[in-house]
Coordinates of C-alpha atoms in Angstrom, one line a residue:
X1 CA 72.6 -61.6 -13.2
X2 CA 74.9 -62.7 -10.5
X3 CA 75.5 -60.4 -7.5
X4 CA 78.9 -59.5 -9.0
X5 CA 77.4 -58.6 -12.3
X6 CA 74.9 -56.3 -10.7
X7 CA 77.7 -54.7 -8.6
X8 CA 79.8 -54.2 -11.7
X9 CA 76.9 -52.6 -13.6
X10 CA 76.2 -50.2 -10.7
X11 CA 79.9 -49.4 -10.4
X12 CA 80.0 -48.4 -14.1
X13 CA 76.9 -46.3 -13.8
X14 CA 78.2 -44.4 -10.7
X15 CA 81.6 -43.9 -12.3
X16 CA 80.0 -42.4 -15.4
X17 CA 77.9 -40.1 -13.3
X18 CA 80.9 -39.1 -11.1
X19 CA 79.4 -40.5 -7.9
X20 CA 82.1 -41.3 -5.3
X21 CA 81.8 -44.9 -4.0
X22 CA 83.0 -47.2 -1.3
X23 CA 83.0 -51.0 -1.2
X24 CA 81.9 -52.9 1.9
X25 CA 83.1 -56.5 2.0
X26 CA 82.5 -59.3 4.5
X27 CA 86.0 -60.5 5.2
X28 CA 85.7 -62.7 8.3
X29 CA 83.0 -64.4 10.3
X30 CA 83.1 -66.2 13.7
X31 CA 80.0 -68.1 14.7
X32 CA 76.8 -67.7 12.7
X33 CA 76.1 -65.0 10.2
X34 CA 73.6 -64.4 7.4
X35 CA 76.3 -63.8 4.8
X36 CA 79.7 -65.3 4.4
X37 CA 83.1 -63.8 3.5
X38 CA 83.0 -62.5 0.0
X39 CA 79.5 -60.8 0.3
X40 CA 79.8 -57.3 -1.0
X41 CA 77.9 -54.0 -1.1
X42 CA 78.6 -50.9 -3.1
X43 CA 77.8 -47.6 -1.4
X44 CA 77.7 -44.2 -3.0
X45 CA 78.4 -40.9 -1.2
X46 CA 74.7 -40.3 -1.4
X47 CA 74.0 -43.6 0.4
X48 CA 72.7 -45.6 -2.6
X49 CA 73.3 -49.4 -2.0
X50 CA 73.9 -52.2 -4.4
X51 CA 74.4 -55.7 -3.0
X52 CA 74.1 -56.9 0.6
X53 CA 76.4 -57.9 3.5
X54 CA 73.7 -59.2 5.8
X55 CA 70.0 -60.0 5.9
X56 CA 69.3 -56.3 6.2
X57 CA 70.4 -55.6 9.8
X58 CA 73.9 -54.3 9.1
X59 CA 73.4 -52.4 5.9
X60 CA 72.1 -49.2 7.6
X61 CA 75.0 -48.7 9.9
X62 CA 77.5 -49.9 7.3
X63 CA 76.1 -47.3 4.8
X64 CA 76.8 -44.5 7.2
X65 CA 80.3 -45.7 8.0
X66 CA 81.1 -46.3 4.3
X67 CA 80.1 -42.7 3.5
X68 CA 82.5 -41.5 6.2
X69 CA 85.2 -43.8 4.7
X70 CA 84.7 -42.0 1.3
X71 CA 85.2 -38.6 3.1
X72 CA 88.3 -39.8 5.0
X73 CA 89.8 -41.5 1.9
X74 CA 91.2 -44.5 3.7
X75 CA 89.9 -48.1 4.4
X76 CA 88.7 -49.2 7.7
X77 CA 87.4 -52.4 9.3
X78 CA 84.3 -52.5 11.5
X79 CA 83.3 -55.5 13.7
X80 CA 79.7 -56.3 14.4
X81 CA 79.4 -58.5 17.5
X82 CA 76.0 -60.1 18.4
X83 CA 77.4 -62.8 20.7
X84 CA 76.9 -61.0 24.1
X85 CA 74.5 -63.3 26.0
X86 CA 73.0 -60.2 27.6
X87 CA 72.0 -58.9 24.2
X88 CA 70.7 -62.1 22.7
X89 CA 67.1 -61.3 23.0
X90 CA 67.4 -57.6 22.2
X91 CA 69.9 -57.8 19.3
X92 CA 71.0 -61.4 18.5
X93 CA 67.5 -62.6 17.6
X94 CA 67.0 -59.6 15.5
X95 CA 70.2 -60.2 13.6
X96 CA 69.4 -63.9 13.4
X97 CA 73.0 -64.9 13.8
X98 CA 74.8 -64.6 17.2
X99 CA 78.1 -64.2 15.5
X100 CA 80.9 -61.8 14.9
X101 CA 81.2 -60.3 11.4
X102 CA 84.0 -58.1 10.2
X103 CA 83.4 -55.7 7.3
X104 CA 86.1 -54.0 5.3
X105 CA 85.1 -50.6 4.1
X106 CA 87.2 -49.1 1.2
X107 CA 86.9 -45.9 -0.8
X108 CA 87.1 -46.6 -4.5
X109 CA 89.5 -44.8 -6.8
X110 CA 88.0 -44.9 -10.2
X111 CA 91.4 -44.1 -11.8
X112 CA 93.1 -47.0 -10.2
X113 CA 93.0 -50.1 -12.5
X114 CA 93.8 -52.3 -9.5
X115 CA 91.0 -51.1 -7.2
X116 CA 89.0 -54.1 -5.7
X117 CA 86.1 -53.8 -8.1
X118 CA 88.4 -53.6 -11.2
X119 CA 90.3 -56.6 -9.9
X120 CA 87.1 -58.6 -9.7
X121 CA 86.1 -57.4 -13.1
X122 CA 89.2 -58.8 -14.7
X123 CA 88.4 -62.2 -13.3
X124 CA 84.7 -62.1 -14.2
X125 CA 85.4 -61.0 -17.8
X126 CA 88.2 -63.6 -18.3
X127 CA 88.0 -67.3 -18.6
X128 CA 85.8 -67.4 -15.5
X129 CA 87.5 -70.3 -13.8
X130 CA 88.0 -70.9 -10.1
X131 CA 90.2 -68.3 -8.4
X132 CA 91.2 -67.1 -5.0
X133 CA 91.4 -63.5 -3.8
X134 CA 93.5 -62.8 -0.7
X135 CA 92.5 -59.6 1.1
X136 CA 94.5 -58.1 4.0
X137 CA 91.9 -56.9 6.5
X138 CA 94.0 -56.5 9.7
X139 CA 97.5 -55.2 10.4
X140 CA 98.6 -55.0 14.0
X141 CA 102.3 -54.5 14.7
X142 CA 105.2 -54.1 12.3
X143 CA 104.5 -55.5 8.9
X144 CA 106.6 -53.8 6.3
X145 CA 104.9 -53.3 3.0
X146 CA 101.5 -54.7 4.1
X147 CA 98.4 -52.5 4.4
X148 CA 94.7 -53.1 5.0
X149 CA 92.9 -53.5 1.7
X150 CA 95.8 -54.9 -0.3
X151 CA 94.8 -57.9 -2.5
X152 CA 96.3 -60.7 -4.4
X153 CA 94.2 -62.5 -7.1
X154 CA 95.4 -66.0 -8.0
X155 CA 93.7 -67.7 -11.0
X156 CA 93.5 -71.4 -11.8
X157 CA 96.3 -70.9 -14.3
X158 CA 98.7 -69.8 -11.5
X159 CA 98.9 -66.1 -12.5
X160 CA 98.9 -63.7 -9.6
X161 CA 98.1 -60.0 -9.7
X162 CA 96.8 -57.3 -7.5
X163 CA 98.0 -54.6 -5.1
X164 CA 99.9 -56.8 -2.6
X165 CA 103.5 -55.9 -3.2
X166 CA 105.6 -58.9 -4.3
X167 CA 108.6 -57.6 -2.3
X168 CA 106.6 -57.6 1.0
X169 CA 107.9 -60.0 3.6
X170 CA 104.7 -62.0 3.9
X171 CA 104.0 -62.1 0.1
X172 CA 105.3 -65.6 -0.4
X173 CA 103.4 -67.0 2.6
X174 CA 100.2 -65.5 1.5
X175 CA 100.7 -66.7 -2.1
X176 CA 101.4 -70.3 -0.8
X177 CA 98.2 -70.3 1.2
X178 CA 96.3 -68.9 -1.7
X179 CA 97.6 -71.8 -3.9
X180 CA 96.5 -74.3 -1.1
X181 CA 93.0 -72.7 -0.9
X182 CA 92.7 -72.9 -4.7
X183 CA 93.8 -76.6 -4.8
X184 CA 91.4 -77.5 -2.1
X185 CA 88.6 -75.3 -3.4
X186 CA 88.1 -74.1 0.2
X187 CA 88.1 -70.5 1.5
X188 CA 90.0 -69.8 4.7
X189 CA 91.2 -67.0 7.1
X190 CA 94.9 -66.9 7.9
X191 CA 96.7 -65.0 10.7
X192 CA 100.4 -64.3 10.1
X193 CA 102.6 -63.4 13.0
X194 CA 104.7 -60.2 12.7
X195 CA 106.7 -58.2 15.2
X196 CA 104.4 -57.5 18.1
X197 CA 101.3 -58.3 16.2
X198 CA 99.4 -60.1 13.5
X199 CA 98.4 -59.7 9.8
X200 CA 95.0 -61.1 9.0
X201 CA 94.1 -62.2 5.5
X202 CA 90.9 -63.5 4.1
X203 CA 91.2 -66.2 1.3
X204 CA 88.0 -66.0 -0.7
X205 CA 87.0 -68.4 -3.5
X206 CA 85.7 -66.8 -6.6
X207 CA 83.5 -69.4 -8.2
X208 CA 82.5 -69.0 -11.9
X209 CA 78.8 -69.1 -12.7
X210 CA 77.2 -72.4 -13.3
X211 CA 77.0 -73.3 -17.0
X212 CA 73.9 -75.3 -17.6
X213 CA 72.9 -76.7 -21.0
X214 CA 69.2 -77.7 -21.3
X215 CA 68.5 -80.1 -24.2
X216 CA 64.8 -79.4 -24.9
X217 CA 62.8 -76.3 -25.5
X218 CA 59.3 -77.3 -24.5
X219 CA 57.0 -75.2 -22.3
X220 CA 58.2 -77.0 -19.2
X221 CA 61.7 -75.7 -19.8
X222 CA 60.6 -72.1 -19.6
X223 CA 60.2 -71.8 -15.8
X224 CA 63.4 -73.8 -15.3
X225 CA 65.4 -71.3 -17.4
X226 CA 63.8 -68.4 -15.5
X227 CA 64.7 -69.9 -12.2
X228 CA 68.3 -70.9 -13.1
X229 CA 69.0 -67.5 -14.8
X230 CA 67.7 -65.8 -11.7
X231 CA 70.4 -67.5 -9.7
X232 CA 73.0 -66.1 -12.1
X233 CA 73.5 -69.3 -14.0
X234 CA 74.5 -69.2 -17.6
X235 CA 71.9 -71.2 -19.4
X236 CA 72.0 -72.6 -23.0
X237 CA 68.9 -74.0 -24.5
X238 CA 69.3 -76.6 -27.4
X239 CA 66.6 -78.3 -29.4
X240 CA 66.1 -79.8 -32.8
X241 CA 62.8 -78.0 -33.5
X242 CA 63.2 -74.5 -34.9
X243 CA 59.7 -73.6 -33.9
X244 CA 60.6 -74.3 -30.2
X245 CA 64.2 -73.1 -30.0
X246 CA 63.3 -69.5 -30.3
X247 CA 65.1 -66.8 -28.3
X248 CA 61.8 -65.0 -27.7
X249 CA 60.6 -68.0 -25.8
X250 CA 63.6 -68.0 -23.5
X251 CA 64.7 -64.4 -23.0
X252 CA 66.6 -65.2 -19.8
X253 CA 68.9 -67.8 -21.6
X254 CA 72.3 -66.8 -22.7
X255 CA 72.1 -68.9 -25.9
X256 CA 69.1 -70.5 -27.7
X257 CA 70.0 -72.6 -30.7
X258 CA 68.7 -75.2 -33.1
X259 CA 70.7 -78.4 -33.2
X260 CA 69.2 -81.1 -35.4
X261 CA 69.3 -84.7 -34.2
X262 CA 71.8 -85.7 -36.9
X263 CA 74.3 -83.1 -35.6
X264 CA 74.2 -84.0 -32.0
X265 CA 77.7 -85.0 -31.0
X266 CA 79.5 -82.9 -33.6
X267 CA 80.1 -80.1 -31.1
X268 CA 81.7 -80.3 -27.6
X269 CA 79.3 -80.0 -24.8
X270 CA 79.6 -76.5 -23.1
X271 CA 79.1 -76.7 -19.4
X272 CA 79.4 -78.9 -16.3
X273 CA 75.7 -79.5 -16.0
X274 CA 73.3 -80.9 -18.6
X275 CA 69.5 -81.5 -18.5
X276 CA 67.8 -83.8 -21.0
X277 CA 64.2 -82.5 -21.3
X278 CA 63.5 -83.1 -25.0
X279 CA 60.6 -85.6 -24.5
X280 CA 62.1 -87.3 -27.6
X281 CA 63.6 -90.7 -26.8
X282 CA 66.0 -90.7 -29.8
X283 CA 67.2 -87.2 -29.2
X284 CA 67.9 -88.0 -25.5
X285 CA 69.7 -91.1 -26.6
X286 CA 71.9 -89.1 -29.0
X287 CA 72.7 -86.5 -26.3
X288 CA 73.4 -89.2 -23.7
X289 CA 75.8 -91.0 -26.1
X290 CA 77.5 -87.7 -26.7
X291 CA 78.0 -87.1 -23.0
X292 CA 79.0 -90.7 -22.3
X293 CA 82.8 -90.3 -22.4
X294 CA 84.3 -88.9 -19.1
X295 CA 84.2 -85.1 -19.6
X296 CA 83.8 -82.0 -17.5
X297 CA 80.1 -82.7 -17.3
X298 CA 79.6 -83.6 -13.7
X299 CA 75.8 -83.7 -13.7
X300 CA 73.4 -85.2 -16.2
X301 CA 69.7 -84.9 -15.4
X302 CA 67.3 -87.1 -17.3
X303 CA 63.6 -86.2 -17.3
X304 CA 61.2 -89.1 -17.2
X305 CA 60.6 -92.4 -15.3
X306 CA 63.4 -94.8 -14.2
X307 CA 62.3 -97.3 -16.9
X308 CA 63.2 -94.7 -19.5
X309 CA 66.8 -94.6 -18.3
X310 CA 67.0 -98.4 -18.1
X311 CA 65.9 -98.6 -21.8
X312 CA 68.4 -95.9 -22.8
X313 CA 71.2 -97.7 -20.9
X314 CA 70.4 -100.9 -22.8
X315 CA 70.7 -99.1 -26.1
X316 CA 73.9 -97.5 -25.1
X317 CA 75.4 -100.8 -24.0
X318 CA 75.1 -102.1 -27.6
X319 CA 77.9 -99.7 -28.6
X320 CA 79.6 -99.2 -25.2
X321 CA 79.4 -102.1 -22.8
X322 CA 80.7 -99.9 -19.9
X323 CA 78.0 -97.3 -20.3
X324 CA 76.7 -97.7 -16.8
X325 CA 80.2 -97.3 -15.3
X326 CA 80.9 -94.2 -17.4
X327 CA 77.7 -92.6 -16.2
X328 CA 78.1 -93.7 -12.6
X329 CA 77.8 -90.7 -10.2
X330 CA 76.9 -88.3 -13.0
X331 CA 73.5 -89.4 -14.1
X332 CA 70.4 -88.4 -12.1
X333 CA 67.3 -90.3 -13.1
X334 CA 64.6 -89.7 -12.1
X335 CA 65.6 -86.1 -12.0
X336 CA 65.2 -83.6 -9.1
X337 CA 64.7 -83.6 -5.3
X338 CA 61.7 -85.4 -3.9
X339 CA 59.5 -82.4 -3.2
X340 CA 56.2 -83.8 -4.5
X341 CA 56.5 -81.6 -7.5
X342 CA 53.6 -81.7 -10.1
X343 CA 53.5 -78.4 -12.0
X344 CA 56.2 -77.3 -14.4
X345 CA 57.2 -74.6 -11.9
X346 CA 57.4 -77.1 -9.0
X347 CA 59.4 -79.5 -11.2
X348 CA 61.8 -76.7 -12.1
X349 CA 62.3 -75.9 -8.5
X350 CA 63.1 -79.6 -7.6
X351 CA 65.6 -79.8 -10.5
X352 CA 67.4 -76.6 -9.7
X353 CA 67.5 -77.5 -6.0
X354 CA 69.1 -80.8 -6.9
X355 CA 71.7 -79.1 -9.0
X356 CA 72.5 -76.7 -6.2
X357 CA 72.9 -79.6 -3.8
X358 CA 75.3 -81.3 -6.2
X359 CA 77.2 -78.1 -6.7
X360 CA 77.8 -77.6 -3.0
X361 CA 78.2 -81.2 -2.1
X362 CA 75.2 -81.2 0.3
X363 CA 72.8 -84.0 1.0
X364 CA 69.7 -81.7 0.5
X365 CA 67.9 -82.9 3.6
X366 CA 66.0 -80.8 6.1
X367 CA 68.4 -78.4 7.9
X368 CA 66.5 -79.1 11.1
X369 CA 67.7 -82.7 10.9
X370 CA 71.4 -81.9 10.3
X371 CA 73.8 -82.0 13.2
X372 CA 76.2 -79.7 11.3
X373 CA 76.3 -75.9 11.0
X374 CA 74.5 -74.4 8.1
X375 CA 77.8 -73.0 6.8
X376 CA 81.1 -74.8 7.0
X377 CA 83.5 -73.3 9.5
X378 CA 86.1 -71.2 7.7
X379 CA 88.4 -70.0 10.4
X380 CA 91.4 -72.2 11.0
X381 CA 93.6 -70.2 13.3
X382 CA 93.5 -67.8 16.1
X383 CA 90.7 -65.8 17.8
X384 CA 89.0 -63.0 16.0
X385 CA 90.4 -59.6 17.1
X386 CA 87.5 -57.4 18.0
X387 CA 89.0 -54.1 19.0
X388 CA 86.8 -51.3 17.8
X389 CA 83.8 -53.6 17.8
X390 CA 80.2 -52.4 17.3
X391 CA 77.6 -54.3 19.2
X392 CA 74.7 -55.7 17.2
X393 CA 72.7 -53.0 15.4
X394 CA 69.4 -53.4 13.6
X395 CA 67.0 -51.3 11.7
X396 CA 69.4 -48.4 11.2

């Protein structure tokens, strides 16, 4: 399951049991941090945690503060600051970040259909396309109609919903910036000037789970499905052999189905990522011909040596002379990152790692050799306000 799916399941269990809960959300980061905006943690009044907002150093303190938030019945924002050079050795190294992290703590009203968890559920149970959620996490000064914790969910279809009142003075500005973040597929933090102060809003991208179709149901596909499903990817396994395409062999897959060679191409491909691991030349040829037209399939991984793809391309050109151009940028053959993989498990790791790199647009080299930050810089305006900050804490 994805982190969000686990959080939703825990939320439903706690609601059924009548356990009061709070939601802790990373809403802003300056400098380095283990988790980025959008990381969430559910906390019960008894201190049970689901999810994570750091590598383990902030959870203890945030748990205690979240429980107080439940008692007080109102949201609050806490700032964890590990940038003080005098505390680098004592605290910063322990946190592993040397950054400033702001956490929004909110008590959850199970009866409110627009509470933050229910808002996320509506997106997750819908069409699962890219969306943006704008969260108000700071209000300093006069900002009529704007309160900490209000949200606006903007989906790819342009529909907006949430708790941010449409009549609020800043509503249109926030909505405009949410549209821009959605169009650019980039998260951001925005500061809006108001009388004698600032309203701070986090624009978080909600990315749908990766949809991966694996053509082939051999033994080497099993560790790949386990690994991909463990990342929360939605995996479909397709094969022409009924004895291989058995749900019992791939319990982690969302769908396992038999598709005879003669029927390949009769159904639209479901997903942006496809792997050809059938070990059957003619089945691979049929699938590749099916995926040849420009579609939403952005990644096609072909198992086997480079000569196999060259032969497939020659056969494809007999019916489509522009086959190479149509596959340009989408086909990956040989498949996977160059990790020296030999075993099925190692090969699965190299393939999943390559898909992750394509998904995020990263070159997949050693981080030690990169001159760039591990995470892209999200903040585009103004300094982070740190009143009420908490110096770095660890092990609480």
